Coordinates of C-alpha atoms in Angstrom, one line a residue:
X26 CA 0.0 0.0 0.0
X27 CA 2.9 2.3 0.7
X28 CA 3.9 2.2 -3.0
X29 CA 0.4 3.5 -3.9
X30 CA 0.7 6.3 -1.4
X31 CA 4.1 7.3 -2.7
X32 CA 2.6 7.4 -6.2
X33 CA -0.3 9.6 -5.0
X34 CA 2.2 11.9 -3.3
X35 CA 4.3 12.1 -6.4
X36 CA 1.2 13.0 -8.5
X37 CA 0.2 15.8 -6.2
X38 CA 3.7 17.1 -6.1
X39 CA 3.8 17.3 -9.9
X40 CA 0.1 18.3 -10.4
X41 CA -1.0 20.3 -7.3
X42 CA -4.6 20.6 -8.6
X43 CA -5.1 16.9 -8.7
X44 CA -7.7 15.5 -6.3
X45 CA -7.0 12.1 -4.7
X46 CA -9.8 9.5 -4.5
X47 CA -9.2 5.8 -3.8
X48 CA -6.1 3.7 -4.2
X49 CA -6.6 0.0 -3.4
X50 CA -4.4 -3.0 -3.8
X51 CA -5.5 -5.3 -6.6
X52 CA -4.0 -8.6 -7.8
X53 CA -0.3 -8.1 -8.8
X54 CA -0.4 -4.4 -7.9
X55 CA -2.4 -1.3 -7.2
X56 CA -4.2 1.7 -8.7
X57 CA -5.0 5.2 -7.7
X58 CA -7.8 7.4 -9.2
X59 CA -7.3 11.1 -9.5
X60 CA -9.6 13.9 -10.6
X61 CA -7.1 15.8 -12.9
X62 CA -6.2 16.6 -16.4
X63 CA -5.7 13.7 -18.8
X64 CA -2.4 11.9 -18.5
X65 CA -0.1 10.4 -21.1
X66 CA 2.6 7.7 -21.0
X67 CA 5.2 10.5 -20.9
X68 CA 3.6 11.7 -17.7
X69 CA 4.0 8.2 -16.2
X70 CA 7.7 8.5 -16.6
X71 CA 7.7 11.9 -14.8
X72 CA 5.6 10.4 -11.9
X73 CA 7.9 7.4 -11.6
X74 CA 10.9 9.7 -11.5
X75 CA 9.3 11.7 -8.7
X76 CA 8.5 8.5 -6.8
X77 CA 12.1 7.4 -7.0
X78 CA 13.1 10.8 -5.5
X79 CA 10.6 10.3 -2.6
X80 CA 11.8 6.7 -2.0
X81 CA 15.4 7.9 -2.0
X82 CA 14.6 10.5 0.7
X83 CA 13.8 7.6 3.1
X84 CA 10.8 9.5 4.6
X85 CA 9.2 8.0 7.7
X86 CA 5.7 6.5 7.3
X87 CA 3.8 7.3 10.4
X88 CA 0.4 6.1 11.5
X89 CA -1.9 8.5 13.4
X90 CA -5.3 8.0 14.9
X91 CA -7.7 11.0 14.8
X92 CA -11.4 11.6 15.6
X93 CA -13.9 11.7 12.8
X94 CA -14.3 15.4 13.4
X95 CA -10.6 16.1 13.2
X96 CA -10.3 14.0 10.0
X97 CA -13.2 16.0 8.5
X98 CA -11.5 19.3 9.5
X99 CA -8.1 18.4 7.9
X100 CA -9.7 17.1 4.7
X101 CA -11.8 20.2 4.3
X102 CA -8.6 22.3 4.8
X103 CA -7.0 20.4 1.9
X104 CA -10.1 20.9 -0.3
X105 CA -10.3 17.2 -1.1
X106 CA -14.1 16.4 -1.7
X107 CA -13.5 12.8 -2.6
X108 CA -11.7 12.1 0.6
X109 CA -14.7 13.5 2.5
X110 CA -17.0 11.0 0.7
X111 CA -14.6 8.2 1.6
X112 CA -14.6 9.4 5.2
X113 CA -18.4 9.2 5.3
X114 CA -18.2 5.6 4.1
X115 CA -15.8 4.6 6.9
X116 CA -17.9 3.1 9.7
X117 CA -15.2 2.4 12.4
X118 CA -13.7 4.9 14.8
X119 CA -11.1 6.2 15.3
X120 CA -10.0 7.2 11.8
X121 CA -6.4 6.2 10.9
X122 CA -4.1 8.4 8.8
X123 CA -0.7 7.6 7.4
X124 CA 1.8 10.4 6.9
X125 CA 4.8 10.3 4.5
X126 CA 7.2 12.5 6.5
X127 CA 5.5 15.8 7.1
X128 CA 4.8 16.4 3.4
X129 CA 1.7 14.3 2.6
X130 CA -0.9 12.1 4.2
X131 CA -4.0 10.1 3.3
X132 CA -6.7 8.0 5.0
X133 CA -5.6 4.4 5.3
X134 CA -6.1 1.4 7.5
X135 CA -2.5 0.2 6.8
X136 CA -0.2 -1.4 7.7
X137 CA 2.9 0.1 6.1
X138 CA 6.7 -0.3 6.3
X139 CA 8.6 2.1 8.5
X140 CA 9.9 4.4 5.8
X141 CA 9.9 5.0 2.0
X142 CA 13.5 3.7 1.9
X143 CA 12.2 0.2 2.5
X144 CA 10.5 0.3 -0.9
X145 CA 12.8 -1.1 -3.7
X146 CA 12.4 1.5 -6.4
X147 CA 13.8 -1.0 -9.0
X148 CA 10.9 -3.3 -8.2
X149 CA 8.2 -0.7 -8.7
X150 CA 6.7 0.0 -12.2
X151 CA 3.8 2.3 -13.3
X152 CA 2.0 0.3 -16.0
X153 CA -0.8 2.2 -17.6
X154 CA -3.4 4.9 -17.5
X155 CA -7.2 4.4 -17.9
X156 CA -10.4 6.4 -17.5
X157 CA -12.7 5.4 -14.6
X158 CA -15.9 6.9 -13.3
X159 CA -16.0 7.8 -9.7
X160 CA -17.7 5.0 -7.8
X161 CA -18.2 3.2 -11.2
X162 CA -21.1 5.5 -11.9
X163 CA -21.2 6.9 -15.5
X164 CA -23.2 9.9 -14.2
X165 CA -20.2 10.9 -12.1
X166 CA -16.9 12.5 -13.1
X167 CA -14.4 10.7 -15.2
X168 CA -11.2 10.2 -13.3
X169 CA -7.6 9.3 -14.3
X170 CA -6.7 5.8 -13.1
X171 CA -3.0 5.0 -12.8
X172 CA -2.1 1.3 -12.5
X173 CA 1.2 0.2 -10.9
X174 CA 2.9 -2.9 -9.6
X175 CA 5.3 -3.4 -6.7
X176 CA 7.5 -6.4 -5.8
X177 CA 10.1 -7.3 -3.3
X178 CA 13.0 -7.4 -5.8
X179 CA 13.8 -6.6 -9.4
X180 CA 13.8 -10.3 -10.5
X181 CA 10.1 -10.7 -9.4
X182 CA 9.2 -7.5 -11.3
X183 CA 10.9 -8.8 -14.4
X184 CA 9.1 -12.2 -14.1
X185 CA 5.8 -10.3 -13.8
X186 CA 6.5 -8.1 -16.8
X187 CA 7.4 -11.2 -18.8
X188 CA 4.1 -12.8 -17.8
X189 CA 2.3 -9.6 -18.9
X190 CA 4.0 -9.6 -22.3
X191 CA 3.2 -13.3 -22.7
X192 CA -0.5 -12.6 -21.8
X193 CA -0.5 -9.7 -24.3
X194 CA 0.9 -12.0 -27.0
X195 CA -1.9 -14.5 -26.3
X196 CA -4.7 -11.9 -26.0
X197 CA -7.7 -13.5 -27.7
X198 CA -9.0 -10.2 -29.0
X199 CA -5.9 -9.6 -31.1
X200 CA -5.5 -13.3 -32.1
X201 CA -9.2 -13.4 -33.0
X202 CA -8.6 -10.6 -35.5
X203 CA -5.2 -11.8 -36.8
X204 CA -6.5 -15.4 -37.3
X205 CA -9.9 -14.2 -38.6
X206 CA -11.8 -16.2 -36.0
X207 CA -14.5 -13.7 -34.7
X208 CA -15.5 -10.1 -34.4
X209 CA -17.7 -7.8 -32.5
X210 CA -19.3 -5.3 -34.8
X211 CA -20.2 -1.8 -33.7
X212 CA -23.0 -1.6 -36.3
X213 CA -24.7 -4.5 -34.5
X214 CA -23.9 -3.5 -31.0
X215 CA -21.4 -4.2 -28.2
X216 CA -21.1 -7.7 -26.7
X217 CA -22.6 -9.5 -29.6
X218 CA -20.3 -12.0 -31.2
X219 CA -19.9 -12.7 -34.9
X220 CA -18.3 -16.1 -35.5
X221 CA -16.2 -16.0 -38.7
X222 CA -15.8 -19.2 -40.8
X223 CA -12.7 -20.4 -39.0
X224 CA -14.1 -19.6 -35.6
X225 CA -17.4 -21.1 -36.5
X226 CA -15.5 -24.3 -37.6
X227 CA -13.9 -24.5 -34.1
X228 CA -17.3 -24.0 -32.5
X229 CA -18.8 -26.7 -34.7
X230 CA -16.0 -29.1 -33.6
X231 CA -16.6 -28.2 -29.9
X232 CA -20.4 -28.6 -30.3
X233 CA -20.1 -31.9 -32.1
X234 CA -17.8 -33.4 -29.5
X235 CA -20.0 -32.0 -26.7
X236 CA -23.2 -33.5 -28.2
X237 CA -21.7 -36.9 -28.8
X238 CA -20.3 -37.3 -25.3
X239 CA -23.5 -36.2 -23.7
X240 CA -25.6 -38.6 -25.7
X241 CA -23.1 -41.3 -24.8
X242 CA -23.6 -40.4 -21.1
X243 CA -27.3 -40.7 -21.2
X244 CA -28.4 -37.1 -21.8
X245 CA -31.3 -36.1 -24.2
X246 CA -30.6 -33.0 -26.3
X247 CA -33.0 -30.1 -26.3
X248 CA -33.6 -27.0 -28.4
X249 CA -35.8 -24.3 -26.8
X250 CA -36.9 -20.7 -27.8
X251 CA -34.9 -17.5 -27.3
X252 CA -38.0 -15.7 -25.9
X253 CA -40.9 -16.5 -23.7
X254 CA -43.8 -14.7 -22.0
X255 CA -42.7 -12.5 -19.2
X256 CA -44.9 -14.4 -16.8
X257 CA -42.5 -17.3 -17.1
X258 CA -39.7 -15.2 -15.6
X259 CA -42.1 -14.1 -12.8
X260 CA -42.6 -17.7 -11.8
X261 CA -38.9 -18.5 -11.9
X262 CA -38.1 -15.4 -9.8
X263 CA -35.8 -13.8 -12.4
X264 CA -37.9 -10.7 -12.6
X265 CA -37.5 -10.2 -8.8
X266 CA -33.9 -11.2 -8.4
X267 CA -32.2 -10.7 -11.8
X268 CA -34.1 -7.9 -13.5
X269 CA -31.1 -5.5 -13.8
X270 CA -29.4 -8.2 -16.0
X271 CA -32.4 -8.7 -18.3
X272 CA -33.4 -6.8 -21.4
X273 CA -36.6 -4.8 -21.6
X274 CA -39.7 -6.6 -22.3
X275 CA -41.3 -6.5 -25.8
X276 CA -45.0 -6.4 -26.6
X277 CA -46.4 -9.1 -28.9
X278 CA -50.2 -9.0 -29.5
X279 CA -50.8 -7.3 -26.2
X280 CA -48.7 -9.8 -24.3
X281 CA -45.3 -9.1 -22.8
X282 CA -42.4 -11.3 -23.9
X283 CA -38.8 -11.5 -22.5
X284 CA -35.4 -12.5 -24.0
X285 CA -34.2 -15.4 -21.9
X286 CA -31.3 -14.8 -19.5
X287 CA -31.3 -18.5 -18.4
X288 CA -32.3 -21.9 -19.9
X289 CA -33.6 -23.5 -16.7
X290 CA -37.3 -22.6 -16.9
X291 CA -37.5 -24.0 -20.4
X292 CA -36.1 -27.3 -19.3
X293 CA -38.6 -27.4 -16.5
X294 CA -41.4 -26.8 -19.0
X295 CA -40.2 -29.8 -21.0
X296 CA -40.2 -31.9 -17.8
X297 CA -43.8 -30.7 -17.0
X298 CA -45.1 -31.6 -20.5
X299 CA -45.9 -35.1 -19.3
X300 CA -46.4 -37.0 -16.0
X301 CA -43.4 -38.8 -14.4
X302 CA -43.0 -41.9 -12.3
X303 CA -40.2 -42.7 -9.9
X304 CA -39.1 -45.3 -12.5
X305 CA -38.2 -42.5 -15.0
X306 CA -35.3 -41.1 -13.0
X307 CA -32.7 -39.9 -13.4
X308 CA -33.8 -37.7 -16.3
X309 CA -30.9 -35.8 -18.0
X310 CA -31.5 -33.0 -20.5
X311 CA -28.8 -30.9 -22.2
X312 CA -28.9 -27.9 -24.5
X313 CA -26.4 -25.5 -26.1
X314 CA -28.8 -22.6 -25.3
X315 CA -28.1 -19.0 -26.2
X316 CA -29.1 -16.5 -23.5
X317 CA -29.0 -12.7 -23.4
X318 CA -27.9 -10.6 -20.4
X319 CA -27.6 -6.9 -20.1
X320 CA -24.1 -5.7 -19.3
X321 CA -22.8 -2.1 -19.1
X322 CA -20.8 -1.2 -22.1
X323 CA -17.8 -0.4 -20.0
X324 CA -17.7 -3.9 -18.6
X325 CA -17.7 -5.7 -22.0
X326 CA -14.4 -7.5 -22.7
X327 CA -13.9 -9.5 -25.9
X328 CA -15.4 -13.0 -25.6
X329 CA -15.0 -12.9 -21.8
X330 CA -17.9 -10.5 -21.1
X331 CA -20.6 -10.3 -23.7
X332 CA -24.3 -9.7 -23.9
X333 CA -25.3 -12.8 -25.9
X334 CA -23.7 -16.2 -25.3
X335 CA -24.4 -19.9 -25.5
X336 CA -24.2 -21.9 -22.3
X337 CA -23.5 -25.6 -22.4
X338 CA -26.4 -26.1 -20.1
X339 CA -27.8 -29.3 -18.7
X340 CA -30.3 -30.2 -16.0
X341 CA -30.7 -33.5 -14.1
X342 CA -33.9 -34.4 -12.4
X343 CA -33.4 -37.2 -9.9
X344 CA -34.5 -38.8 -6.6
X345 CA -32.8 -37.9 -3.2
X346 CA -30.8 -41.1 -3.1
X347 CA -29.5 -40.6 -6.7
X348 CA -27.8 -37.2 -6.0
X349 CA -24.4 -38.6 -5.2
X350 CA -24.2 -40.9 -8.2
X351 CA -25.4 -38.1 -10.5
X352 CA -22.9 -35.6 -9.1
X353 CA -20.1 -38.2 -9.5
X354 CA -21.2 -38.7 -13.1
X355 CA -21.0 -35.0 -13.8
X356 CA -17.5 -34.9 -12.3
X357 CA -16.4 -37.7 -14.5
X358 CA -17.9 -36.1 -17.6
X359 CA -16.3 -32.7 -16.7
X360 CA -12.9 -34.3 -16.3
X361 CA -13.2 -36.2 -19.7
X362 CA -14.3 -33.0 -21.5
X363 CA -11.7 -30.7 -20.0
X364 CA -8.9 -33.2 -20.6
X365 CA -9.8 -33.4 -24.2
X366 CA -9.2 -29.6 -24.4
X367 CA -5.8 -29.9 -22.7
X368 CA -6.8 -28.8 -19.1
X369 CA -5.4 -31.0 -16.4
X370 CA -5.2 -28.8 -13.3
X371 CA -8.3 -27.6 -11.4
X372 CA -9.2 -25.6 -8.3
X373 CA -12.4 -27.0 -6.8
X374 CA -14.7 -25.3 -4.3
X375 CA -17.7 -26.6 -2.5
X376 CA -20.1 -23.9 -1.3
X377 CA -22.5 -24.7 1.5
X378 CA -25.8 -23.3 2.9
X379 CA -25.9 -19.5 3.3
X380 CA -27.9 -17.8 6.1
X381 CA -30.9 -17.1 3.9
X382 CA -31.9 -20.3 2.0
X383 CA -34.9 -22.2 0.8
X384 CA -35.4 -25.9 1.5
X385 CA -35.5 -28.0 4.7
X386 CA -32.4 -28.7 6.8
X387 CA -32.4 -32.4 6.0
X388 CA -32.4 -32.0 2.2
X389 CA -29.6 -29.4 2.5
X390 CA -27.6 -31.9 4.6
X391 CA -28.3 -34.7 2.2
X392 CA -27.4 -32.7 -0.9
X393 CA -24.2 -31.2 0.7
X394 CA -23.1 -34.7 1.9
X395 CA -23.7 -36.1 -1.6
X396 CA -21.5 -33.4 -3.1
X397 CA -18.8 -34.1 -0.5
X398 CA -19.0 -37.9 -1.0
X399 CA -18.9 -37.5 -4.8
X400 CA -15.8 -35.3 -4.6
X401 CA -14.1 -37.7 -2.1
X402 CA -14.9 -40.6 -4.4
X403 CA -13.4 -38.7 -7.3
X404 CA -10.3 -38.1 -5.3
X405 CA -10.2 -34.4 -6.0
X406 CA -8.9 -31.9 -3.4
X407 CA -11.4 -29.2 -2.7
X408 CA -11.9 -26.2 -0.4
X409 CA -15.1 -25.6 1.5
X410 CA -16.7 -22.1 1.1
X411 CA -18.8 -22.2 4.3
X412 CA -22.1 -20.3 3.7
X413 CA -21.1 -19.5 0.1
X414 CA -23.8 -21.5 -1.6
X415 CA -26.7 -20.1 -3.5
X416 CA -29.9 -19.5 -1.6
X417 CA -31.5 -22.4 -3.6
X418 CA -28.9 -25.1 -2.9
X419 CA -25.2 -26.1 -2.4
X420 CA -22.8 -26.0 -5.4
X421 CA -19.4 -27.1 -6.7
X422 CA -17.3 -24.7 -8.8
X423 CA -14.3 -25.8 -10.8
X424 CA -11.6 -23.4 -12.0
X425 CA -9.3 -24.6 -14.8
X426 CA -5.6 -23.6 -15.0
X427 CA -4.3 -22.4 -18.4
X428 CA -0.8 -22.4 -19.9
X429 CA 0.1 -19.3 -17.9
X430 CA -1.1 -20.6 -14.6
X431 CA -4.2 -18.3 -14.7
X432 CA -7.4 -19.8 -13.2
X433 CA -10.7 -19.5 -15.0
X434 CA -14.1 -20.3 -13.6
X435 CA -15.9 -22.6 -16.1
X436 CA -17.6 -25.7 -14.6
X437 CA -20.3 -25.5 -12.0
X438 CA -22.7 -28.0 -10.4
X439 CA -25.6 -26.7 -8.4
X440 CA -28.3 -28.5 -6.5
X441 CA -31.6 -26.5 -6.7
X442 CA -34.5 -26.8 -4.2
X443 CA -36.1 -23.5 -5.4
X444 CA -37.2 -23.9 -9.0
X445 CA -38.9 -27.3 -8.5
X446 CA -41.0 -25.6 -5.8
X447 CA -41.7 -22.5 -7.8
X448 CA -42.8 -24.5 -10.8
X449 CA -44.5 -27.2 -8.7
X450 CA -42.8 -30.1 -10.5
X451 CA -43.6 -33.5 -9.2
X452 CA -43.5 -37.3 -9.9
X453 CA -45.5 -40.2 -8.6
X454 CA -43.6 -42.4 -6.1
X455 CA -44.0 -46.2 -5.5
X456 CA -47.0 -45.5 -3.2
X457 CA -48.7 -43.4 -5.9
X458 CA -48.1 -40.3 -3.9
X459 CA -46.8 -37.0 -5.4
X460 CA -43.2 -36.1 -4.6
X461 CA -40.9 -33.3 -5.7
X462 CA -37.7 -34.4 -7.6
X463 CA -34.3 -32.9 -7.0
X464 CA -33.0 -30.6 -9.8
X465 CA -29.3 -30.3 -10.6
X466 CA -28.0 -27.5 -12.8
X467 CA -24.6 -28.0 -14.4
X468 CA -22.3 -26.5 -17.1
X469 CA -18.9 -27.8 -18.0
X470 CA -17.5 -25.2 -20.4
X471 CA -19.6 -22.3 -19.0
X472 CA -20.3 -20.6 -22.2
X473 CA -19.0 -21.3 -25.7
X474 CA -17.9 -17.7 -26.3
X475 CA -15.9 -17.4 -23.1
X476 CA -14.4 -20.9 -23.3
X477 CA -13.3 -20.2 -26.9
X478 CA -11.5 -17.1 -25.7
X479 CA -9.8 -19.2 -23.0
X480 CA -8.8 -21.8 -25.6
X481 CA -7.3 -19.1 -27.8
X482 CA -5.2 -17.7 -25.0
X483 CA -4.3 -21.2 -23.6
X484 CA -2.9 -22.3 -27.0
X485 CA -1.9 -18.8 -28.1
X486 CA -3.9 -19.5 -31.3
X487 CA -1.9 -22.7 -32.0
X488 CA -4.8 -25.1 -31.7
X489 CA -4.1 -28.9 -31.5
X490 CA -4.7 -30.7 -34.8
X491 CA -8.1 -32.1 -33.9
X492 CA -9.4 -28.6 -33.0
X493 CA -7.7 -26.5 -35.7
X494 CA -10.1 -24.9 -38.2
X495 CA -7.7 -25.7 -41.1
X496 CA -5.6 -28.8 -40.5
X497 CA -3.6 -28.8 -43.7
X498 CA -2.7 -26.2 -46.3
X499 CA -1.5 -27.6 -49.6
X500 CA 1.2 -25.4 -51.2
X501 CA 2.5 -25.8 -54.8
X502 CA 6.1 -24.9 -55.6
X503 CA 4.8 -23.4 -58.9
X504 CA 1.3 -23.2 -60.5
X505 CA 2.3 -26.2 -62.7
X506 CA 1.5 -28.4 -59.7
X507 CA -1.8 -26.7 -58.9
X508 CA -4.0 -29.4 -60.6
X509 CA -2.3 -32.2 -58.5
X510 CA -2.7 -30.0 -55.3
X511 CA -6.4 -29.8 -56.0
X512 CA -6.6 -33.6 -56.3
X513 CA -4.7 -34.0 -53.0
X514 CA -6.9 -31.5 -51.3
X515 CA -10.2 -33.0 -52.5
X516 CA -9.0 -36.4 -51.3
X517 CA -8.1 -35.1 -47.9
X518 CA -11.6 -33.5 -47.7
X519 CA -13.2 -36.8 -48.6
X520 CA -11.7 -38.3 -45.5
X521 CA -13.0 -35.4 -43.3
X522 CA -9.7 -33.6 -43.1
X523 CA -10.0 -29.8 -43.2
X524 CA -7.7 -28.8 -46.0
X525 CA -7.2 -25.9 -48.5
X526 CA -4.9 -25.0 -51.4
X527 CA -3.0 -21.7 -51.4
X528 CA -1.1 -20.5 -54.4
X529 CA -0.2 -17.3 -56.3
X530 CA 2.9 -16.4 -54.3
X531 CA 6.5 -17.7 -54.1
X532 CA 6.8 -20.8 -51.9
X533 CA 8.7 -19.1 -49.1
X534 CA 6.0 -16.5 -48.7
X535 CA 3.2 -19.2 -48.8
X536 CA 5.0 -21.0 -46.0
X537 CA 5.4 -17.8 -44.0
X538 CA 1.7 -17.0 -44.4
X539 CA 0.7 -20.5 -43.3
X540 CA 2.9 -20.1 -40.2
X541 CA 1.4 -16.7 -39.4
X542 CA -2.1 -18.3 -39.7
X543 CA -0.8 -21.1 -37.4
X544 CA -1.8 -23.9 -39.8
X545 CA -0.7 -27.2 -38.1
X546 CA 0.4 -29.0 -41.4
X547 CA 1.9 -27.6 -44.5
X548 CA 1.9 -29.9 -47.6
X549 CA 4.5 -28.9 -50.2
X550 CA 4.0 -30.2 -53.7
X551 CA 6.7 -29.9 -56.4
X552 CA 7.3 -31.7 -59.7
X553 CA 8.9 -34.7 -57.8
X554 CA 5.8 -35.2 -55.7
X555 CA 3.5 -35.0 -58.7
X556 CA 5.6 -37.7 -60.5
X557 CA 5.6 -40.0 -57.4
X558 CA 2.1 -39.2 -56.3
X559 CA 3.4 -38.2 -52.9
X560 CA 3.4 -35.1 -50.6
X561 CA 6.2 -33.5 -48.5
X562 CA 4.8 -32.6 -45.1
X563 CA 6.0 -30.0 -42.5
X564 CA 4.4 -29.8 -39.0
X565 CA 4.4 -26.6 -37.0
X566 CA 4.9 -28.8 -33.9
X567 CA 7.0 -31.7 -35.2
X568 CA 9.1 -30.1 -37.9
X569 CA 9.9 -31.9 -41.2
X570 CA 7.9 -35.1 -41.5
X571 CA 9.3 -36.0 -44.8
X572 CA 7.8 -37.2 -48.1
X573 CA 5.1 -39.9 -48.0
X574 CA 2.2 -41.2 -50.1
X575 CA -1.1 -39.3 -49.6
X576 CA -2.8 -42.3 -48.0
X577 CA 0.0 -42.5 -45.4
X578 CA -0.5 -38.8 -44.7
X579 CA -4.2 -39.3 -44.2
X580 CA -3.5 -42.2 -41.8
X581 CA -1.1 -40.0 -39.8
X582 CA -3.7 -37.2 -39.6
X583 CA -6.3 -39.7 -38.4
X584 CA -3.9 -40.9 -35.7
X585 CA -3.1 -37.3 -34.7
X586 CA -6.8 -36.3 -34.4
X587 CA -7.7 -39.4 -32.3
X588 CA -5.4 -38.1 -29.6
X589 CA -5.4 -34.6 -28.2
X590 CA -1.7 -34.4 -29.1
X591 CA -0.6 -32.4 -32.2
X592 CA 1.0 -34.1 -35.2

């Protein structure tokens, strides 16, 4: 925190009219917001230079406790209106202030080091400038936000900056444009994703794999509408608890309709379309269902935060004594799917009953125990988030770890006692009495859009062979080999291999273009290959594979796509 305060002091030394607001720690660093003139990258260098001077003076950092009235008097004397607002939001007394020497002070809970000299100036970096509304409210003033990072030593800082550069290289927004995978068009609106042919091909591969594995695991596939009468969302409770994330209603023949923010009520309506006996359970239904949620334009972020997205949604209706087995089945399915995409490390959290909850104690205990038992059976290490469950049931959340060690929330399994009650869904038990089934919500990938973004960054656009939109690009040495190249390409396509011919440039440029587009396999065809009816193959991952008959090449691709390992 002391680095943030030194930065704020440096800013006010250089720009006396700047007003200080908040300066919290964030992951890997800190930021401070200032009401001041717009800053540039050149200004950051000036500020960092002033910070180094302050650090070099080895000024003491002194904690002082004052009354609320005294804090108000001092802040007013400085003419710092934002600090007054912050003071009003502090509930505890006394108020703590930290001084840097006798030159500067700010409200802060601390703790701090003894003096600025304890800060390693070579391990501090000012990273960037951004605009930010005060209190996140677009009706309030736009502030200048300065991001910084501070570490114990220079080596840690260098490692962090290297990580940042690598993350920048893998940024899915840039790669999505460079590889022509997707776009978000201003003419259509923010947060709405256009899947280009190559991105759409990857999505098709993901969807095809997802559907096949779900049918193999006993799920029935559903397709449901994108809109429904608003009354449906009253029954589900979304209009009461989720309205700020839903789009405005539309009038159709004097009735109000609503774009769906969730798929759950639709799957319940399918369940309710006929009577059920205890013999029918478990019932598993799955859908790649597109939903629409309102997000502020400032919060939108590539594929990670959008307004329309497709969830890999599924719901399981089961009996009380089937919960554990069904949860274990979901865990097994989740592991199989995530391993296929190259994710082997997970962080698992089990969230238990919060203070406010629906459902009886015994069913909460039974459901929570079932989740614990399934996780124990699976052998996964997990953390318990006591009281962190949803009001309608306990849940398991799974975060995957990518190539950079970042964790992403994708998979979730939630037991729900609320919607079955709201929609009054029942079955007939062995005594011909009506009972209420247990409902389990689950998603493995989370949403196709966000998961695709994670995949792009995990692989840095270098998709494994089975997932690559173009698996092989056939390149003629000269146009004299073009006819044979077309024959080879058509044969590859006949066997379901995604191949294309590129020509019209010199071979070195054709190869460079293929490398830029991250094509896994380059098939070079010259006069010798035409004569011998062969191809010469180069793999992005395996180097030169040599010259071989076309049929052998096809066999090698088949082998490479059957395993999630690149050829």
